[in-house]
Amino acid sequence: MTQPPQQPPHPDEPSNTPPGAPNTPPAPPAGGFGAPQDPPPGGFGRPTPPPADPFGKQQPPAAPQQPPAAPQDAPAGGYGSPPPPAPGSYPTPPAPQPNGYGYPQAPQPGYGYPQGPGQHSQPGMPQQAYGYPTQPMQPQYGAPQPGGSGGTGGKKFSTQMQIIVAAAVAVVLIIGAGVIYSATSGDGGKDEASSSGSTGGEGKGGEESGLAGGSEKVPANTKSKVAFQVPQPVVEDIVTVEGSWLTDKAYVKSGINEVNGYDRDKGTKLWSFPLPGEVCTTSRHMSKDDKTAIVFKATKPTKENKYPACNQVGVIDLAAGKLLWSKTVTSATGGDRPVTFDEVTLSGTTVAAGGTSGGAAFKLDTGAELWKPKTGADGCYDRGYAGGEALAVVRKCGTYDSPQLTVQALNPTTGAPLSSYQMPAGVEYAHIVSTKPLVVAADVGDTAGDGSGISDFFSLDAATGKLKVRIPADAEKYAGDCDSTEVEKCQNMAVGNNRLYLPTERHDGTSEYGDTNEVVAFDLDTGKLLGGRADAGDRNILTPLRMDGTSIIAYKEAPYDKGGQVVSIDGETFKQTTLMENPDDEAIRKAEKRFSVGSAELLYSDGQFYMSARSVHKPSTVTPDEKVYLVVAYGTS
């Protein structure tokens, strides 16, 4: 989703999120502090309109003889604002919604989606699409209006109009206050496999262990300092360095044909081991005893073989700092050529790797094969797996022009399906956001139109394979993002408390310049957009990173003149608690902003925050005093 810049042009300041989405990362700017990152595929968002009025004004207007008319160029509505009053009447607040102020009712089926057989008869299908009214109604929260920050037509209301609108908003806020919190409920569970940066899982921890049942606590001093930096290695071409994890003692990061462990506080290297070739992809999940899975190349590039295949599956012991084992497998249909894998995951004691040649699974401790890649007589194969608390697969059948995808919950030991759900026609790629609860994202009929890979979310019953509810997620409103082809590479969202937490797209705030956004929640049983939200505040952008018990750990991207923050958002009340405030110092600030959301790896734990690159490349220009970093770490202690 293509994002507009977070601040006005500044001669020395790079934009947080580049507007384009090139396949090859741009060269880093000369000079400065920090490593440039790859932009996310497809970019982020599109400009949205200014709000008609800031939230929270609650003073009623004096009663005029005639209500003032709206200016000719005023927009029809804004973010959650009611429409202008009809001539000869005062604004009448809308009736309170069952879900709370400003939020619509159950979504309507089928808007913009192919009319495949049985597509609109799924159980739990919403009846009205969020933001897509079947008859004229007041603009819903987050609905795009003509003009906006990216165009020439968006202008704000007059002062008189803002007062009238604010009065109506205030009344609705008061009426809706009683239903906002009553509409939220949920409970947590325990992780079977911990996760670094995971969107899935119910979280862990007890009621007394931290904020809202999580493990994170508020540091005595939330002001952070740079703990350490790891210089970017010198390379001649683009090299993948995907993968970063946290243990009790180490911050672990993939390097150039190696994996390195650093002291969490000081950054001193604790251990390092080489790999025969480049890291291709990694699992974000970790076992309870600090093991994780990776896929890497068997050799370095040579003149005879410039592009070695990603055919090595291995397991790293993150505590001991060593590669426990690595394996290649051949297809079960014959031949001796090793299978290439596109992604890998971990669930319990099972490592599962998937790709276009099918999937394979191994025992975590020994590498013993549990099942091999297999292609059915009908051409079906396991495209990819998702792990964490459970194991699920996207299985692909049919032809290239007419694929049919099935999502299955699996027995991790045998690979046998426990349940199956057939995705609607018009879905080329499906992405598993969470395995427990089982949540799938897809772009149905290529209707998202922004490269995010998401037009809808599907909440599934993992035990039966039945669809609980399909949740339309208009890409112009919501900023979730999934890799275009991979099964388990979704970001900017979190699942917990039987809810899906999504950020809205950035839009105009109440200040003269600078964007803002919110984090909202959908119920995974009903599909309803729940009452309440977390506001980023003017010139800030909130992005969920992971769950912590019943709370969401989120990164708050700051404007050009401030450092960012890490916050905890209560999953029920949406109250925000600041966990970390990064320095405003110019050099440190620039480093932070070059690790842009969506293209960097962001990990937070126990008062420590780590930002790292997913790939590195040779800078096109280098000045003598230029410093480029692979990792920048912050600490509050």
JSON list of N, CA and C in Angstrom, two decimals, residues 476-518:
[
{"chain": "A", "resi": 476, "resn": "GLU", "atom": "N", "xyz": [-8.44, 0.35, 0.89]},
{"chain": "A", "resi": 476, "resn": "GLU", "atom": "CA", "xyz": [-8.33, 1.80, 1.03]},
{"chain": "A", "resi": 476, "resn": "GLU", "atom": "C", "xyz": [-8.53, 2.24, 2.47]},
{"chain": "A", "resi": 477, "resn": "LYS", "atom": "N", "xyz": [-9.00, 1.32, 3.32]},
{"chain": "A", "resi": 477, "resn": "LYS", "atom": "CA", "xyz": [-9.24, 1.67, 4.72]},
{"chain": "A", "resi": 477, "resn": "LYS", "atom": "C", "xyz": [-8.22, 1.06, 5.66]},
{"chain": "A", "resi": 478, "resn": "TYR", "atom": "N", "xyz": [-7.77, -0.18, 5.35]},
{"chain": "A", "resi": 478, "resn": "TYR", "atom": "CA", "xyz": [-6.95, -0.94, 6.29]},
{"chain": "A", "resi": 478, "resn": "TYR", "atom": "C", "xyz": [-5.57, -1.22, 5.73]},
{"chain": "A", "resi": 479, "resn": "ALA", "atom": "N", "xyz": [-4.57, -1.24, 6.62]},
{"chain": "A", "resi": 479, "resn": "ALA", "atom": "CA", "xyz": [-3.17, -1.27, 6.20]},
{"chain": "A", "resi": 479, "resn": "ALA", "atom": "C", "xyz": [-2.48, -2.59, 6.48]},
{"chain": "A", "resi": 480, "resn": "GLY", "atom": "N", "xyz": [-3.22, -3.69, 6.62]},
{"chain": "A", "resi": 480, "resn": "GLY", "atom": "CA", "xyz": [-2.58, -4.99, 6.72]},
{"chain": "A", "resi": 480, "resn": "GLY", "atom": "C", "xyz": [-1.87, -5.33, 5.42]},
{"chain": "A", "resi": 481, "resn": "ASP", "atom": "N", "xyz": [-0.89, -6.23, 5.50]},
{"chain": "A", "resi": 481, "resn": "ASP", "atom": "CA", "xyz": [-0.12, -6.56, 4.30]},
{"chain": "A", "resi": 481, "resn": "ASP", "atom": "C", "xyz": [0.35, -8.01, 4.36]},
{"chain": "A", "resi": 482, "resn": "CYS", "atom": "N", "xyz": [0.20, -8.74, 3.26]},
{"chain": "A", "resi": 482, "resn": "CYS", "atom": "CA", "xyz": [0.69, -10.10, 3.15]},
{"chain": "A", "resi": 482, "resn": "CYS", "atom": "C", "xyz": [1.55, -10.22, 1.90]},
{"chain": "A", "resi": 483, "resn": "ASP", "atom": "N", "xyz": [2.63, -11.00, 2.00]},
{"chain": "A", "resi": 483, "resn": "ASP", "atom": "CA", "xyz": [3.48, -11.24, 0.85]},
{"chain": "A", "resi": 483, "resn": "ASP", "atom": "C", "xyz": [2.64, -11.78, -0.30]},
{"chain": "A", "resi": 484, "resn": "SER", "atom": "N", "xyz": [2.96, -11.37, -1.50]},
{"chain": "A", "resi": 484, "resn": "SER", "atom": "CA", "xyz": [2.10, -11.68, -2.64]},
{"chain": "A", "resi": 484, "resn": "SER", "atom": "C", "xyz": [1.90, -13.16, -2.88]},
{"chain": "A", "resi": 485, "resn": "THR", "atom": "N", "xyz": [2.92, -13.99, -2.58]},
{"chain": "A", "resi": 485, "resn": "THR", "atom": "CA", "xyz": [2.82, -15.41, -2.89]},
{"chain": "A", "resi": 485, "resn": "THR", "atom": "C", "xyz": [2.97, -16.33, -1.68]},
{"chain": "A", "resi": 486, "resn": "GLU", "atom": "N", "xyz": [3.65, -15.90, -0.64]},
{"chain": "A", "resi": 486, "resn": "GLU", "atom": "CA", "xyz": [3.97, -16.81, 0.45]},
{"chain": "A", "resi": 486, "resn": "GLU", "atom": "C", "xyz": [2.80, -16.96, 1.42]},
{"chain": "A", "resi": 487, "resn": "VAL", "atom": "N", "xyz": [2.78, -18.09, 2.10]},
{"chain": "A", "resi": 487, "resn": "VAL", "atom": "CA", "xyz": [1.65, -18.45, 2.96]},
{"chain": "A", "resi": 487, "resn": "VAL", "atom": "C", "xyz": [1.73, -17.76, 4.31]},
{"chain": "A", "resi": 488, "resn": "GLU", "atom": "N", "xyz": [2.92, -17.64, 4.90]},
{"chain": "A", "resi": 488, "resn": "GLU", "atom": "CA", "xyz": [3.03, -17.15, 6.27]},
{"chain": "A", "resi": 488, "resn": "GLU", "atom": "C", "xyz": [3.89, -15.90, 6.35]},
{"chain": "A", "resi": 489, "resn": "LYS", "atom": "N", "xyz": [3.60, -14.92, 5.54]},
{"chain": "A", "resi": 489, "resn": "LYS", "atom": "CA", "xyz": [4.38, -13.68, 5.57]},
{"chain": "A", "resi": 489, "resn": "LYS", "atom": "C", "xyz": [3.45, -12.47, 5.62]},
{"chain": "A", "resi": 490, "resn": "CYS", "atom": "N", "xyz": [2.52, -12.47, 6.58]},
{"chain": "A", "resi": 490, "resn": "CYS", "atom": "CA", "xyz": [1.64, -11.32, 6.80]},
{"chain": "A", "resi": 490, "resn": "CYS", "atom": "C", "xyz": [2.21, -10.47, 7.92]},
{"chain": "A", "resi": 491, "resn": "GLN", "atom": "N", "xyz": [1.96, -9.18, 7.87]},
{"chain": "A", "resi": 491, "resn": "GLN", "atom": "CA", "xyz": [2.48, -8.25, 8.87]},
{"chain": "A", "resi": 491, "resn": "GLN", "atom": "C", "xyz": [1.52, -7.09, 9.06]},
{"chain": "A", "resi": 492, "resn": "ASN", "atom": "N", "xyz": [1.84, -6.25, 10.03]},
{"chain": "A", "resi": 492, "resn": "ASN", "atom": "CA", "xyz": [1.05, -5.07, 10.37]},
{"chain": "A", "resi": 492, "resn": "ASN", "atom": "C", "xyz": [-0.32, -5.45, 10.91]},
{"chain": "A", "resi": 493, "resn": "MET", "atom": "N", "xyz": [-0.42, -6.57, 11.61]},
{"chain": "A", "resi": 493, "resn": "MET", "atom": "CA", "xyz": [-1.68, -7.00, 12.20]},
{"chain": "A", "resi": 493, "resn": "MET", "atom": "C", "xyz": [-1.38, -7.97, 13.33]},
{"chain": "A", "resi": 494, "resn": "ALA", "atom": "N", "xyz": [-2.38, -8.24, 14.15]},
{"chain": "A", "resi": 494, "resn": "ALA", "atom": "CA", "xyz": [-2.22, -9.18, 15.26]},
{"chain": "A", "resi": 494, "resn": "ALA", "atom": "C", "xyz": [-3.54, -9.89, 15.51]},
{"chain": "A", "resi": 495, "resn": "VAL", "atom": "N", "xyz": [-3.46, -11.13, 15.98]},
{"chain": "A", "resi": 495, "resn": "VAL", "atom": "CA", "xyz": [-4.64, -11.92, 16.29]},
{"chain": "A", "resi": 495, "resn": "VAL", "atom": "C", "xyz": [-4.55, -12.38, 17.74]},
{"chain": "A", "resi": 496, "resn": "GLY", "atom": "N", "xyz": [-5.59, -12.12, 18.51]},
{"chain": "A", "resi": 496, "resn": "GLY", "atom": "CA", "xyz": [-5.66, -12.55, 19.91]},
{"chain": "A", "resi": 496, "resn": "GLY", "atom": "C", "xyz": [-7.01, -12.17, 20.48]},
{"chain": "A", "resi": 497, "resn": "ASN", "atom": "N", "xyz": [-7.38, -12.74, 21.62]},
{"chain": "A", "resi": 497, "resn": "ASN", "atom": "CA", "xyz": [-8.66, -12.43, 22.25]},
{"chain": "A", "resi": 497, "resn": "ASN", "atom": "C", "xyz": [-9.84, -12.72, 21.33]},
{"chain": "A", "resi": 498, "resn": "ASN", "atom": "N", "xyz": [-9.66, -13.67, 20.40]},
{"chain": "A", "resi": 498, "resn": "ASN", "atom": "CA", "xyz": [-10.67, -13.97, 19.37]},
{"chain": "A", "resi": 498, "resn": "ASN", "atom": "C", "xyz": [-10.99, -12.74, 18.53]},
{"chain": "A", "resi": 499, "resn": "ARG", "atom": "N", "xyz": [-9.97, -11.94, 18.29]},
{"chain": "A", "resi": 499, "resn": "ARG", "atom": "CA", "xyz": [-10.13, -10.72, 17.50]},
{"chain": "A", "resi": 499, "resn": "ARG", "atom": "C", "xyz": [-8.97, -10.57, 16.52]},
{"chain": "A", "resi": 500, "resn": "LEU", "atom": "N", "xyz": [-9.25, -9.87, 15.45]},
{"chain": "A", "resi": 500, "resn": "LEU", "atom": "CA", "xyz": [-8.25, -9.47, 14.48]},
{"chain": "A", "resi": 500, "resn": "LEU", "atom": "C", "xyz": [-8.03, -7.97, 14.65]},
{"chain": "A", "resi": 501, "resn": "TYR", "atom": "N", "xyz": [-6.79, -7.59, 14.99]},
{"chain": "A", "resi": 501, "resn": "TYR", "atom": "CA", "xyz": [-6.44, -6.19, 15.18]},
{"chain": "A", "resi": 501, "resn": "TYR", "atom": "C", "xyz": [-5.74, -5.67, 13.93]},
{"chain": "A", "resi": 502, "resn": "LEU", "atom": "N", "xyz": [-6.32, -4.61, 13.33]},
{"chain": "A", "resi": 502, "resn": "LEU", "atom": "CA", "xyz": [-5.80, -4.05, 12.09]},
{"chain": "A", "resi": 502, "resn": "LEU", "atom": "C", "xyz": [-5.58, -2.55, 12.23]},
{"chain": "A", "resi": 503, "resn": "PRO", "atom": "N", "xyz": [-4.51, -2.04, 11.62]},
{"chain": "A", "resi": 503, "resn": "PRO", "atom": "CA", "xyz": [-4.36, -0.59, 11.55]},
{"chain": "A", "resi": 503, "resn": "PRO", "atom": "C", "xyz": [-5.15, -0.05, 10.36]},
{"chain": "A", "resi": 504, "resn": "THR", "atom": "N", "xyz": [-5.69, 1.15, 10.52]},
{"chain": "A", "resi": 504, "resn": "THR", "atom": "CA", "xyz": [-6.29, 1.80, 9.37]},
{"chain": "A", "resi": 504, "resn": "THR", "atom": "C", "xyz": [-5.18, 2.41, 8.52]},
{"chain": "A", "resi": 505, "resn": "GLU", "atom": "N", "xyz": [-5.51, 2.73, 7.29]},
{"chain": "A", "resi": 505, "resn": "GLU", "atom": "CA", "xyz": [-4.56, 3.46, 6.45]},
{"chain": "A", "resi": 505, "resn": "GLU", "atom": "C", "xyz": [-4.33, 4.84, 7.05]},
{"chain": "A", "resi": 506, "resn": "ARG", "atom": "N", "xyz": [-3.19, 5.39, 6.80]},
{"chain": "A", "resi": 506, "resn": "ARG", "atom": "CA", "xyz": [-2.89, 6.73, 7.28]},
{"chain": "A", "resi": 506, "resn": "ARG", "atom": "C", "xyz": [-3.78, 7.74, 6.57]},
{"chain": "A", "resi": 507, "resn": "HIS", "atom": "N", "xyz": [-4.17, 8.77, 7.29]},
{"chain": "A", "resi": 507, "resn": "HIS", "atom": "CA", "xyz": [-5.03, 9.81, 6.75]},
{"chain": "A", "resi": 507, "resn": "HIS", "atom": "C", "xyz": [-4.71, 11.12, 7.45]},
{"chain": "A", "resi": 508, "resn": "ASP", "atom": "N", "xyz": [-5.27, 12.21, 6.97]},
{"chain": "A", "resi": 508, "resn": "ASP", "atom": "CA", "xyz": [-5.01, 13.52, 7.56]},
{"chain": "A", "resi": 508, "resn": "ASP", "atom": "C", "xyz": [-5.44, 13.56, 9.01]},
{"chain": "A", "resi": 509, "resn": "GLY", "atom": "N", "xyz": [-4.62, 14.22, 9.83]},
{"chain": "A", "resi": 509, "resn": "GLY", "atom": "CA", "xyz": [-4.99, 14.47, 11.21]},
{"chain": "A", "resi": 509, "resn": "GLY", "atom": "C", "xyz": [-5.53, 15.88, 11.36]},
{"chain": "A", "resi": 510, "resn": "THR", "atom": "N", "xyz": [-5.47, 16.40, 12.57]},
{"chain": "A", "resi": 510, "resn": "THR", "atom": "CA", "xyz": [-6.01, 17.74, 12.82]},
{"chain": "A", "resi": 510, "resn": "THR", "atom": "C", "xyz": [-4.94, 18.83, 12.73]},
{"chain": "A", "resi": 511, "resn": "SER", "atom": "N", "xyz": [-3.67, 18.42, 12.66]},
{"chain": "A", "resi": 511, "resn": "SER", "atom": "CA", "xyz": [-2.62, 19.43, 12.54]},
{"chain": "A", "resi": 511, "resn": "SER", "atom": "C", "xyz": [-2.51, 19.88, 11.09]},
{"chain": "A", "resi": 512, "resn": "GLU", "atom": "N", "xyz": [-1.73, 20.92, 10.88]},
{"chain": "A", "resi": 512, "resn": "GLU", "atom": "CA", "xyz": [-1.62, 21.50, 9.54]},
{"chain": "A", "resi": 512, "resn": "GLU", "atom": "C", "xyz": [-1.05, 20.51, 8.55]},
{"chain": "A", "resi": 513, "resn": "TYR", "atom": "N", "xyz": [-0.13, 19.66, 8.98]},
{"chain": "A", "resi": 513, "resn": "TYR", "atom": "CA", "xyz": [0.43, 18.65, 8.12]},
{"chain": "A", "resi": 513, "resn": "TYR", "atom": "C", "xyz": [0.73, 17.41, 8.95]},
{"chain": "A", "resi": 514, "resn": "GLY", "atom": "N", "xyz": [0.95, 16.31, 8.29]},
{"chain": "A", "resi": 514, "resn": "GLY", "atom": "CA", "xyz": [1.26, 15.07, 8.98]},
{"chain": "A", "resi": 514, "resn": "GLY", "atom": "C", "xyz": [0.05, 14.17, 9.08]},
{"chain": "A", "resi": 515, "resn": "ASP", "atom": "N", "xyz": [0.27, 12.88, 8.92]},
{"chain": "A", "resi": 515, "resn": "ASP", "atom": "CA", "xyz": [-0.81, 11.90, 8.92]},
{"chain": "A", "resi": 515, "resn": "ASP", "atom": "C", "xyz": [-0.98, 11.26, 10.29]},
{"chain": "A", "resi": 516, "resn": "THR", "atom": "N", "xyz": [-2.06, 10.51, 10.41]},
{"chain": "A", "resi": 516, "resn": "THR", "atom": "CA", "xyz": [-2.33, 9.72, 11.60]},
{"chain": "A", "resi": 516, "resn": "THR", "atom": "C", "xyz": [-3.09, 8.47, 11.19]},
{"chain": "A", "resi": 517, "resn": "ASN", "atom": "N", "xyz": [-3.36, 7.58, 12.15]},
{"chain": "A", "resi": 517, "resn": "ASN", "atom": "CA", "xyz": [-4.20, 6.41, 11.88]},
{"chain": "A", "resi": 517, "resn": "ASN", "atom": "C", "xyz": [-4.69, 5.84, 13.20]},
{"chain": "A", "resi": 518, "resn": "GLU", "atom": "N", "xyz": [-5.37, 4.70, 13.14]},
{"chain": "A", "resi": 518, "resn": "GLU", "atom": "CA", "xyz": [-5.92, 4.05, 14.31]},
{"chain": "A", "resi": 518, "resn": "GLU", "atom": "C", "xyz": [-5.71, 2.54, 14.20]}
]
